[in-house]
Amino acid sequence: MKWIASLTLIGLFALAFTTFATPPVATPSFGQTWEDTEGEVILNYTDDDGDLATDCHVYNVVGGTVQNISVVEGVCTVTFIPDLNNDVNVTGEFMVLAGGELSNSSTFELDLIEVNDPPVLIADPPTNVRFGEEWFCVIMYDDPEDDNIYLTFIGDHEYAPIIDGELIENGAVVYEEPFYHGPVDFIMFLMDDGFTNGEYDPQASDTSAWRMLVHPFSAVYEIDNSDPQFVIISGNWQTFEHPDAKGGSLLYHTRGYGERRAGWRVDQLVEPGLYEMYVWNINTGYNSISPRFQFITYHAYGIYESNSFHTNRGYNMWDYIGTWPITNGRVQGTTIINQSDGFVYADAIRYIKVDELQPDGDIEPGLIDQVPVGERDQTWGVLQTQAEVDEIIRKTQTELEAKR
């Protein structure tokens, strides 16, 4: 407050004073909050007259939005909402009104304590696929901290792609994975490895869930070792109970050089078509199991040999062997033979129809022409009665005893 003296002569000398109000003085102000969390700043000022603030003005705000301004008993409090994922402090300018006078302009700053933001997931997964086709899942994500991002699937390991914890880089990824089963539900999410204030602070994204359906014309046939289409061709195959085996049991054979065989016949079971074939592999954990099983498939065109690599994956799964045309013109199916490097087992196979047979121009459209006699003739065996099977086992045992 300023004092000004005035001298007036009216009979006597009189000394009079006139007063003038001084404006408040705004001073830099500070506050603190967590990133993405509202915070407050109390606007500092002084006033020589002792006047209390009745209003305050905030402008030129950067990095956030004013949510509320309150003045209670001369205290100016401003509440800010920081911009989402903002890693720069909220700043701006303010003025205070007190005693009818407006202060100078000063600055404020809301200090943001950094936190690890969860990644944002955008997935474009397929909803319809055909058995055995590759499926494409485009995964887009955004992470403000540019942390390492890992993709995780939740689902039955028999069906879900085995890509849990796979690192994603460059902002997007396209998966090309063979898909042999369905329908099945998937749940997917992203996990980062962010650090906050020097501490490990991983965050997970929201989940993305979808159902993948099979092609509508697909047909599935499964043959277990207990079904009549399963045939013991030669050898002494023994029954073994196992909780992960289809039907609870399987047949196994000791080491050999391919002379002992068993098979699954499909020509009298499935409708003609193009089929994908799978064998059921279980998590045995036995080192005595052969690392590969040899299969021979007899189909409409001829014979095909393939291997199933039976490593201990830690889970059960259907193992894809190949795709062939199947008709009912003659004996067709798949056989397994014993191996020299370990035990083999015969449990279950799955044939999945993925397409109709295309017309080949002959008088029987949709069917495959017969293989000419003498060219890769398919004589791997026929369905046998239990008595015939028992006789084969008896002869095998006799042969083994004779070699001792």
Short mmCIF file of C-alpha atoms in Angstrom, two decimals:
data_model
loop_
_atom_site.label_atom_id
_atom_site.label_comp_id
_atom_site.label_asym_id
_atom_site.label_seq_id
_atom_site.Cartn_x
_atom_site.Cartn_y
_atom_site.Cartn_z
CA MET A 1 0.00 0.00 0.00
CA LYS A 2 1.28 3.47 -0.89
CA TRP A 3 0.85 6.56 1.36
CA ILE A 4 0.77 10.11 -0.21
CA ALA A 5 0.80 13.23 2.01
CA SER A 6 -1.34 16.37 1.18
CA LEU A 7 -0.70 19.81 2.89
CA THR A 8 -3.66 22.25 3.08
CA LEU A 9 -3.82 25.63 4.92
CA ILE A 10 -7.22 26.30 6.45
CA GLY A 11 -6.52 28.38 9.45
CA LEU A 12 -4.14 25.72 10.66
CA PHE A 13 -1.80 23.43 8.89
CA ALA A 14 -3.46 19.98 8.39
CA LEU A 15 -1.69 16.82 7.15
CA ALA A 16 -3.92 14.34 5.23
CA PHE A 17 -3.04 10.99 3.65
CA THR A 18 -4.65 9.19 0.60
CA THR A 19 -4.21 5.36 0.19
CA PHE A 20 -3.89 3.26 -3.04
CA ALA A 21 -4.33 -0.62 -3.17
CA THR A 22 -1.44 -2.72 -4.50
CA PRO A 23 -2.03 -5.78 -6.74
CA PRO A 24 -1.17 -9.32 -5.59
CA VAL A 25 2.06 -10.88 -6.76
CA ALA A 26 1.87 -14.38 -8.35
CA THR A 27 4.86 -16.69 -7.83
CA PRO A 28 5.84 -20.01 -9.50
CA SER A 29 3.73 -22.92 -8.29
CA PHE A 30 4.27 -26.71 -8.33
CA GLY A 31 2.41 -29.99 -7.81
CA GLN A 32 3.00 -33.70 -8.38
CA THR A 33 0.94 -36.73 -9.48
CA TRP A 34 1.24 -40.10 -11.17
CA GLU A 35 1.19 -40.28 -14.95
CA ASP A 36 -2.39 -40.60 -16.30
CA THR A 37 -3.74 -39.56 -12.87
CA GLU A 38 -5.39 -36.23 -12.02
CA GLY A 39 -3.33 -33.92 -9.82
CA GLU A 40 -3.56 -30.54 -8.10
CA VAL A 41 -1.49 -27.37 -8.07
CA ILE A 42 -2.00 -24.67 -5.42
CA LEU A 43 -1.34 -21.31 -7.07
CA ASN A 44 1.04 -19.26 -4.96
CA TYR A 45 0.73 -15.48 -4.50
CA THR A 46 1.39 -12.72 -1.99
CA ASP A 47 -0.59 -9.53 -1.28
CA ASP A 48 0.85 -6.63 0.75
CA ASP A 49 -2.66 -5.43 1.60
CA GLY A 50 -3.55 -8.83 3.06
CA ASP A 51 -6.32 -9.25 0.53
CA LEU A 52 -7.43 -12.81 -0.17
CA ALA A 53 -7.81 -14.15 -3.67
CA THR A 54 -11.33 -14.30 -4.99
CA ASP A 55 -10.57 -15.71 -8.42
CA CYS A 56 -7.72 -17.08 -10.52
CA HIS A 57 -7.17 -17.56 -14.22
CA VAL A 58 -5.16 -20.38 -15.92
CA TYR A 59 -4.07 -20.29 -19.56
CA ASN A 60 -1.50 -21.64 -22.04
CA VAL A 61 -1.81 -25.11 -20.53
CA VAL A 62 0.42 -27.75 -22.16
CA GLY A 63 0.29 -31.51 -21.50
CA GLY A 64 -3.09 -31.67 -19.77
CA THR A 65 -6.58 -30.29 -19.32
CA VAL A 66 -8.05 -28.15 -16.54
CA GLN A 67 -10.72 -30.15 -14.78
CA ASN A 68 -11.63 -27.75 -11.94
CA ILE A 69 -10.63 -24.42 -10.38
CA SER A 70 -11.64 -23.66 -6.80
CA VAL A 71 -11.02 -20.71 -4.49
CA VAL A 72 -11.62 -21.40 -0.79
CA GLU A 73 -10.63 -18.79 1.82
CA GLY A 74 -8.18 -17.22 -0.56
CA VAL A 75 -6.51 -20.49 -1.63
CA CYS A 76 -6.55 -21.10 -5.39
CA THR A 77 -6.44 -24.82 -6.30
CA VAL A 78 -6.42 -26.08 -9.88
CA THR A 79 -7.07 -29.77 -10.75
CA PHE A 80 -5.53 -31.06 -13.99
CA ILE A 81 -6.01 -34.22 -16.04
CA PRO A 82 -2.69 -35.06 -17.75
CA ASP A 83 -2.86 -36.13 -21.36
CA LEU A 84 -3.06 -39.92 -21.69
CA ASN A 85 0.36 -41.56 -21.71
CA ASN A 86 1.99 -38.15 -21.39
CA ASP A 87 5.59 -38.37 -20.20
CA VAL A 88 6.11 -34.57 -20.11
CA ASN A 89 5.00 -32.44 -17.14
CA VAL A 90 1.84 -30.33 -17.33
CA THR A 91 2.81 -26.65 -17.54
CA GLY A 92 1.10 -23.29 -18.02
CA GLU A 93 0.58 -19.76 -16.71
CA PHE A 94 -1.81 -18.21 -14.20
CA MET A 95 -2.97 -14.88 -12.67
CA VAL A 96 -4.69 -14.22 -9.34
CA LEU A 97 -7.42 -11.67 -8.53
CA ALA A 98 -7.33 -10.26 -4.98
CA GLY A 99 -8.79 -7.01 -3.59
CA GLY A 100 -10.11 -6.24 -7.03
CA GLU A 101 -6.56 -6.19 -8.41
CA LEU A 102 -5.15 -8.66 -10.93
CA SER A 103 -1.71 -10.07 -10.32
CA ASN A 104 1.16 -10.44 -12.69
CA SER A 105 1.49 -13.60 -14.79
CA SER A 106 3.47 -16.48 -13.33
CA THR A 107 4.02 -20.16 -14.17
CA PHE A 108 2.91 -23.50 -12.74
CA GLU A 109 4.15 -27.06 -13.28
CA LEU A 110 2.53 -30.38 -12.42
CA ASP A 111 5.30 -32.95 -12.12
CA LEU A 112 4.32 -36.40 -13.49
CA ILE A 113 5.74 -39.55 -11.92
CA GLU A 114 6.23 -42.01 -14.79
CA VAL A 115 4.35 -45.32 -14.77
CA ASN A 116 4.49 -48.21 -17.24
CA ASP A 117 1.48 -48.01 -19.51
CA PRO A 118 -0.04 -51.29 -20.69
CA PRO A 119 0.29 -52.03 -24.39
CA VAL A 120 -2.76 -51.54 -26.56
CA LEU A 121 -3.69 -54.57 -28.66
CA ILE A 122 -5.49 -54.55 -32.00
CA ALA A 123 -5.85 -58.04 -33.50
CA ASP A 124 -7.43 -59.13 -36.75
CA PRO A 125 -7.70 -62.90 -36.26
CA PRO A 126 -9.46 -65.28 -38.62
CA THR A 127 -12.90 -66.62 -37.82
CA ASN A 128 -13.11 -69.31 -40.48
CA VAL A 129 -10.39 -71.62 -41.71
CA ARG A 130 -10.11 -74.97 -43.41
CA PHE A 131 -8.41 -77.85 -41.72
CA GLY A 132 -4.70 -77.81 -42.46
CA GLU A 133 -4.62 -74.36 -43.99
CA GLU A 134 -2.32 -71.69 -42.71
CA TRP A 135 -4.09 -68.98 -40.76
CA PHE A 136 -3.12 -65.34 -40.74
CA CYS A 137 -3.44 -63.19 -37.65
CA VAL A 138 -2.39 -59.58 -37.98
CA ILE A 139 -1.41 -58.13 -34.60
CA MET A 140 -1.02 -54.38 -34.22
CA TYR A 141 -0.08 -52.73 -30.96
CA ASP A 142 0.94 -49.44 -29.45
CA ASP A 143 3.14 -48.97 -26.40
CA PRO A 144 4.10 -45.46 -25.27
CA GLU A 145 7.29 -46.65 -23.58
CA ASP A 146 8.45 -48.75 -26.55
CA ASP A 147 8.98 -51.76 -24.29
CA ASN A 148 9.56 -55.28 -25.56
CA ILE A 149 6.17 -56.83 -26.30
CA TYR A 150 5.37 -60.54 -26.00
CA LEU A 151 2.35 -62.35 -27.40
CA THR A 152 0.50 -64.91 -25.28
CA PHE A 153 -2.29 -67.33 -26.20
CA ILE A 154 -4.59 -69.02 -23.73
CA GLY A 155 -6.19 -72.24 -24.88
CA ASP A 156 -6.02 -76.00 -24.99
CA HIS A 157 -2.51 -76.99 -26.08
CA GLU A 158 -4.06 -79.57 -28.37
CA TYR A 159 -5.43 -76.73 -30.46
CA ALA A 160 -3.75 -73.45 -29.56
CA PRO A 161 -0.69 -72.32 -31.55
CA ILE A 162 2.45 -72.90 -29.53
CA ILE A 163 3.66 -69.30 -29.60
CA ASP A 164 3.19 -68.31 -25.95
CA GLY A 165 5.66 -65.64 -24.92
CA GLU A 166 6.86 -64.92 -28.45
CA LEU A 167 8.54 -61.55 -28.91
CA ILE A 168 6.83 -59.13 -31.30
CA GLU A 169 8.86 -56.45 -33.00
CA ASN A 170 8.33 -53.58 -35.43
CA GLY A 171 4.75 -52.89 -34.40
CA ALA A 172 3.00 -55.68 -36.27
CA VAL A 173 3.33 -59.36 -36.99
CA VAL A 174 1.61 -61.85 -39.28
CA TYR A 175 1.42 -65.44 -38.14
CA GLU A 176 1.29 -68.24 -40.66
CA GLU A 177 0.53 -71.34 -38.62
CA PRO A 178 -0.98 -74.62 -39.82
CA PHE A 179 -4.35 -75.12 -38.19
CA TYR A 180 -5.57 -78.67 -37.99
CA HIS A 181 -8.35 -78.63 -35.42
CA GLY A 182 -11.49 -76.83 -34.54
CA PRO A 183 -13.72 -75.22 -33.71
CA VAL A 184 -11.92 -73.77 -30.70
CA ASP A 185 -11.85 -70.57 -28.69
CA PHE A 186 -8.67 -68.51 -28.33
CA ILE A 187 -7.78 -65.73 -25.91
CA MET A 188 -4.79 -63.54 -26.76
CA PHE A 189 -3.06 -60.70 -24.96
CA LEU A 190 0.23 -58.81 -24.97
CA MET A 191 2.70 -58.44 -22.13
CA ASP A 192 5.48 -55.84 -21.90
CA ASP A 193 8.63 -55.82 -19.78
CA GLY A 194 8.50 -52.14 -18.82
CA PHE A 195 10.52 -50.53 -16.07
CA THR A 196 9.24 -47.72 -13.82
CA ASN A 197 11.59 -45.75 -11.58
CA GLY A 198 14.15 -48.52 -11.92
CA GLU A 199 11.72 -51.28 -10.89
CA TYR A 200 10.45 -54.15 -13.04
CA ASP A 201 6.82 -53.38 -13.76
CA PRO A 202 5.31 -55.54 -16.55
CA GLN A 203 1.86 -54.65 -17.81
CA ALA A 204 -0.65 -56.69 -19.81
CA SER A 205 -2.95 -55.44 -22.53
CA ASP A 206 -6.64 -56.11 -22.73
CA THR A 207 -7.46 -59.55 -24.07
CA SER A 208 -8.73 -60.32 -27.55
CA ALA A 209 -10.91 -63.41 -27.85
CA TRP A 210 -12.37 -65.11 -30.86
CA ARG A 211 -13.69 -68.43 -32.07
CA MET A 212 -12.07 -70.09 -35.04
CA LEU A 213 -14.43 -72.30 -37.04
CA VAL A 214 -13.68 -75.07 -39.49
CA HIS A 215 -14.70 -75.07 -43.11
CA PRO A 216 -18.35 -76.20 -43.25
CA PHE A 217 -17.88 -79.17 -45.59
CA SER A 218 -15.10 -80.80 -43.54
CA ALA A 219 -15.75 -84.26 -42.16
CA VAL A 220 -13.68 -85.88 -39.41
CA TYR A 221 -13.06 -89.59 -38.90
CA GLU A 222 -11.07 -90.96 -35.98
CA ILE A 223 -9.98 -94.58 -35.68
CA ASP A 224 -8.66 -95.84 -32.37
CA ASN A 225 -6.66 -99.01 -31.81
CA SER A 226 -9.77 -100.53 -30.24
CA ASP A 227 -11.91 -99.98 -33.37
CA PRO A 228 -12.54 -102.79 -35.88
CA GLN A 229 -10.78 -100.82 -38.64
CA PHE A 230 -7.50 -101.19 -36.74
CA VAL A 231 -5.55 -104.18 -38.05
CA ILE A 232 -2.56 -106.05 -36.63
CA ILE A 233 -0.71 -107.17 -39.76
CA SER A 234 2.32 -108.80 -38.17
CA GLY A 235 4.19 -108.78 -34.88
CA ASN A 236 3.38 -109.11 -31.22
CA TRP A 237 1.77 -105.78 -30.37
CA GLN A 238 1.13 -105.33 -26.65
CA THR A 239 -1.59 -103.29 -24.95
CA PHE A 240 -0.54 -100.46 -22.65
CA GLU A 241 -2.85 -98.33 -20.51
CA HIS A 242 -2.05 -94.62 -20.64
CA PRO A 243 -4.26 -91.71 -19.47
CA ASP A 244 -3.38 -89.55 -22.50
CA ALA A 245 -4.05 -92.27 -25.06
CA LYS A 246 -7.25 -92.08 -27.06
CA GLY A 247 -9.66 -94.45 -25.38
CA GLY A 248 -7.23 -94.86 -22.48
CA SER A 249 -4.94 -97.44 -24.11
CA LEU A 250 -2.57 -98.01 -27.02
CA LEU A 251 -0.58 -100.82 -28.58
CA TYR A 252 3.20 -100.85 -28.64
CA HIS A 253 5.95 -102.90 -30.21
CA THR A 254 9.59 -103.46 -29.30
CA ARG A 255 12.57 -102.42 -31.40
CA GLY A 256 12.82 -103.92 -34.85
CA TYR A 257 13.65 -103.31 -38.46
CA GLY A 258 10.25 -102.66 -39.97
CA GLU A 259 9.03 -106.23 -40.14
CA ARG A 260 6.24 -105.76 -37.56
CA ARG A 261 3.27 -103.72 -38.70
CA ALA A 262 -0.18 -102.55 -37.71
CA GLY A 263 -2.59 -100.31 -39.55
CA TRP A 264 -5.82 -98.37 -39.73
CA ARG A 265 -8.05 -99.11 -42.71
CA VAL A 266 -10.26 -96.26 -43.94
CA ASP A 267 -11.58 -97.17 -47.41
CA GLN A 268 -14.74 -98.84 -46.05
CA LEU A 269 -15.28 -96.09 -43.47
CA VAL A 270 -14.89 -92.66 -45.07
CA GLU A 271 -16.70 -91.14 -48.02
CA PRO A 272 -14.53 -90.45 -51.09
CA GLY A 273 -12.64 -87.20 -50.94
CA LEU A 274 -9.35 -85.44 -50.33
CA TYR A 275 -8.21 -86.11 -46.77
CA GLU A 276 -5.61 -84.82 -44.38
CA MET A 277 -4.23 -87.45 -42.06
CA TYR A 278 -2.96 -87.08 -38.49
CA VAL A 279 -1.60 -89.42 -35.84
CA TRP A 280 -2.12 -88.94 -32.11
CA ASN A 281 1.09 -88.31 -30.18
CA ILE A 282 1.11 -88.27 -26.39
CA ASN A 283 3.44 -86.84 -23.81
CA THR A 284 5.02 -90.08 -22.63
CA GLY A 285 8.32 -88.91 -21.20
CA TYR A 286 9.84 -92.34 -21.91
CA ASN A 287 13.37 -92.27 -23.35
CA SER A 288 12.87 -95.76 -24.77
CA ILE A 289 10.35 -94.41 -27.32
CA SER A 290 11.71 -94.08 -30.85
CA PRO A 291 12.25 -90.42 -31.83
CA ARG A 292 10.44 -91.04 -35.13
CA PHE A 293 7.61 -93.27 -36.24
CA GLN A 294 7.45 -94.45 -39.84
CA PHE A 295 4.06 -94.53 -41.52
CA ILE A 296 3.07 -95.87 -44.94
CA THR A 297 -0.16 -94.53 -46.39
CA TYR A 298 -2.02 -96.36 -49.15
CA HIS A 299 -4.25 -93.97 -51.07
CA ALA A 300 -6.03 -93.73 -54.40
CA TYR A 301 -2.84 -92.82 -56.29
CA GLY A 302 -0.42 -95.21 -54.68
CA ILE A 303 1.83 -95.41 -51.63
CA TYR A 304 3.52 -92.70 -49.59
CA GLU A 305 6.00 -93.06 -46.74
CA SER A 306 6.25 -90.39 -44.06
CA ASN A 307 7.69 -89.87 -40.60
CA SER A 308 6.18 -88.47 -37.44
CA PHE A 309 8.79 -86.93 -35.19
CA HIS A 310 7.78 -88.04 -31.74
CA THR A 311 9.79 -85.82 -29.42
CA ASN A 312 8.69 -85.14 -25.88
CA ARG A 313 6.92 -81.83 -26.42
CA GLY A 314 5.39 -81.70 -22.95
CA TYR A 315 1.83 -81.84 -24.27
CA ASN A 316 -0.42 -84.04 -26.40
CA MET A 317 -1.24 -83.25 -30.02
CA TRP A 318 -2.37 -84.48 -33.40
CA ASP A 319 0.63 -84.71 -35.71
CA TYR A 320 0.03 -83.93 -39.39
CA ILE A 321 1.32 -86.58 -41.80
CA GLY A 322 0.02 -85.63 -45.24
CA THR A 323 -2.94 -85.07 -47.58
CA TRP A 324 -4.18 -87.75 -49.99
CA PRO A 325 -7.20 -88.74 -52.08
CA ILE A 326 -9.18 -91.62 -50.58
CA THR A 327 -11.77 -93.75 -52.41
CA ASN A 328 -13.46 -97.03 -51.59
CA GLY A 329 -12.21 -98.88 -54.65
CA ARG A 330 -9.64 -101.00 -52.80
CA VAL A 331 -7.83 -101.30 -49.49
CA GLN A 332 -6.59 -97.90 -48.35
CA GLY A 333 -5.34 -96.56 -45.05
CA THR A 334 -2.19 -96.09 -43.00
CA THR A 335 0.25 -98.56 -41.46
CA ILE A 336 2.94 -98.09 -38.82
CA ILE A 337 6.10 -100.23 -38.61
CA ASN A 338 8.48 -100.89 -35.74
CA GLN A 339 11.82 -99.06 -35.58
CA SER A 340 15.37 -100.05 -34.69
CA ASP A 341 15.95 -97.08 -32.36
CA GLY A 342 13.14 -97.57 -29.86
CA PHE A 343 9.63 -98.69 -29.09
CA VAL A 344 6.78 -97.49 -31.30
CA TYR A 345 3.12 -97.32 -30.41
CA ALA A 346 -0.11 -97.34 -32.40
CA ASP A 347 -2.97 -95.40 -30.89
CA ALA A 348 -5.32 -93.36 -33.07
CA ILE A 349 -5.43 -91.63 -36.43
CA ARG A 350 -7.65 -88.86 -37.73
CA TYR A 351 -8.75 -88.36 -41.34
CA ILE A 352 -10.18 -84.93 -42.13
CA LYS A 353 -11.98 -84.30 -45.40
CA VAL A 354 -10.85 -80.99 -46.84
CA ASP A 355 -12.23 -81.18 -50.38
CA GLU A 356 -14.24 -83.24 -52.80
CA LEU A 357 -12.43 -85.24 -55.43
CA GLN A 358 -12.37 -83.31 -58.69
CA PRO A 359 -13.77 -84.94 -61.85
CA ASP A 360 -11.00 -86.54 -63.87
CA GLY A 361 -12.81 -86.66 -67.21
CA ASP A 362 -13.74 -90.34 -67.18
CA ILE A 363 -17.14 -91.96 -66.93
CA GLU A 364 -17.04 -91.80 -63.15
CA PRO A 365 -16.73 -88.09 -62.29
CA GLY A 366 -15.43 -87.43 -58.80
CA LEU A 367 -13.54 -90.72 -58.51
CA ILE A 368 -9.86 -91.38 -59.00
CA ASP A 369 -8.91 -93.86 -61.71
CA GLN A 370 -7.73 -97.22 -60.48
CA VAL A 371 -3.99 -97.82 -60.37
CA PRO A 372 -3.13 -100.27 -63.17
CA VAL A 373 -2.39 -103.79 -62.02
CA GLY A 374 1.28 -104.23 -61.20
CA GLU A 375 1.92 -100.54 -60.57
CA ARG A 376 2.37 -99.96 -56.82
CA ASP A 377 -0.26 -102.53 -56.01
CA GLN A 378 -1.71 -102.02 -52.55
CA THR A 379 -1.75 -105.33 -50.71
CA TRP A 380 -0.91 -104.28 -47.15
CA GLY A 381 -3.64 -106.38 -45.58
CA VAL A 382 -7.34 -106.74 -44.98
CA LEU A 383 -9.57 -106.68 -41.95
CA GLN A 384 -8.96 -109.72 -39.80
CA THR A 385 -10.99 -111.57 -37.22
CA GLN A 386 -9.77 -111.79 -33.66
CA ALA A 387 -8.92 -115.46 -34.24
CA GLU A 388 -6.69 -114.48 -37.15
CA VAL A 389 -5.02 -111.81 -35.05
CA ASP A 390 -4.42 -114.31 -32.24
CA GLU A 391 -2.89 -116.71 -34.74
CA ILE A 392 -0.51 -114.02 -35.97
CA ILE A 393 0.56 -113.28 -32.41
CA ARG A 394 1.05 -117.00 -31.73
CA LYS A 395 3.22 -117.43 -34.82
CA THR A 396 5.26 -114.35 -33.92
CA GLN A 397 5.90 -115.64 -30.44
CA THR A 398 6.94 -119.00 -31.86
CA GLU A 399 9.37 -117.29 -34.22
CA LEU A 400 10.85 -115.28 -31.41
CA GLU A 401 11.32 -118.32 -29.25
CA ALA A 402 12.98 -120.18 -32.12
CA LYS A 403 15.55 -117.38 -32.47
CA ARG A 404 16.60 -117.59 -28.82
#
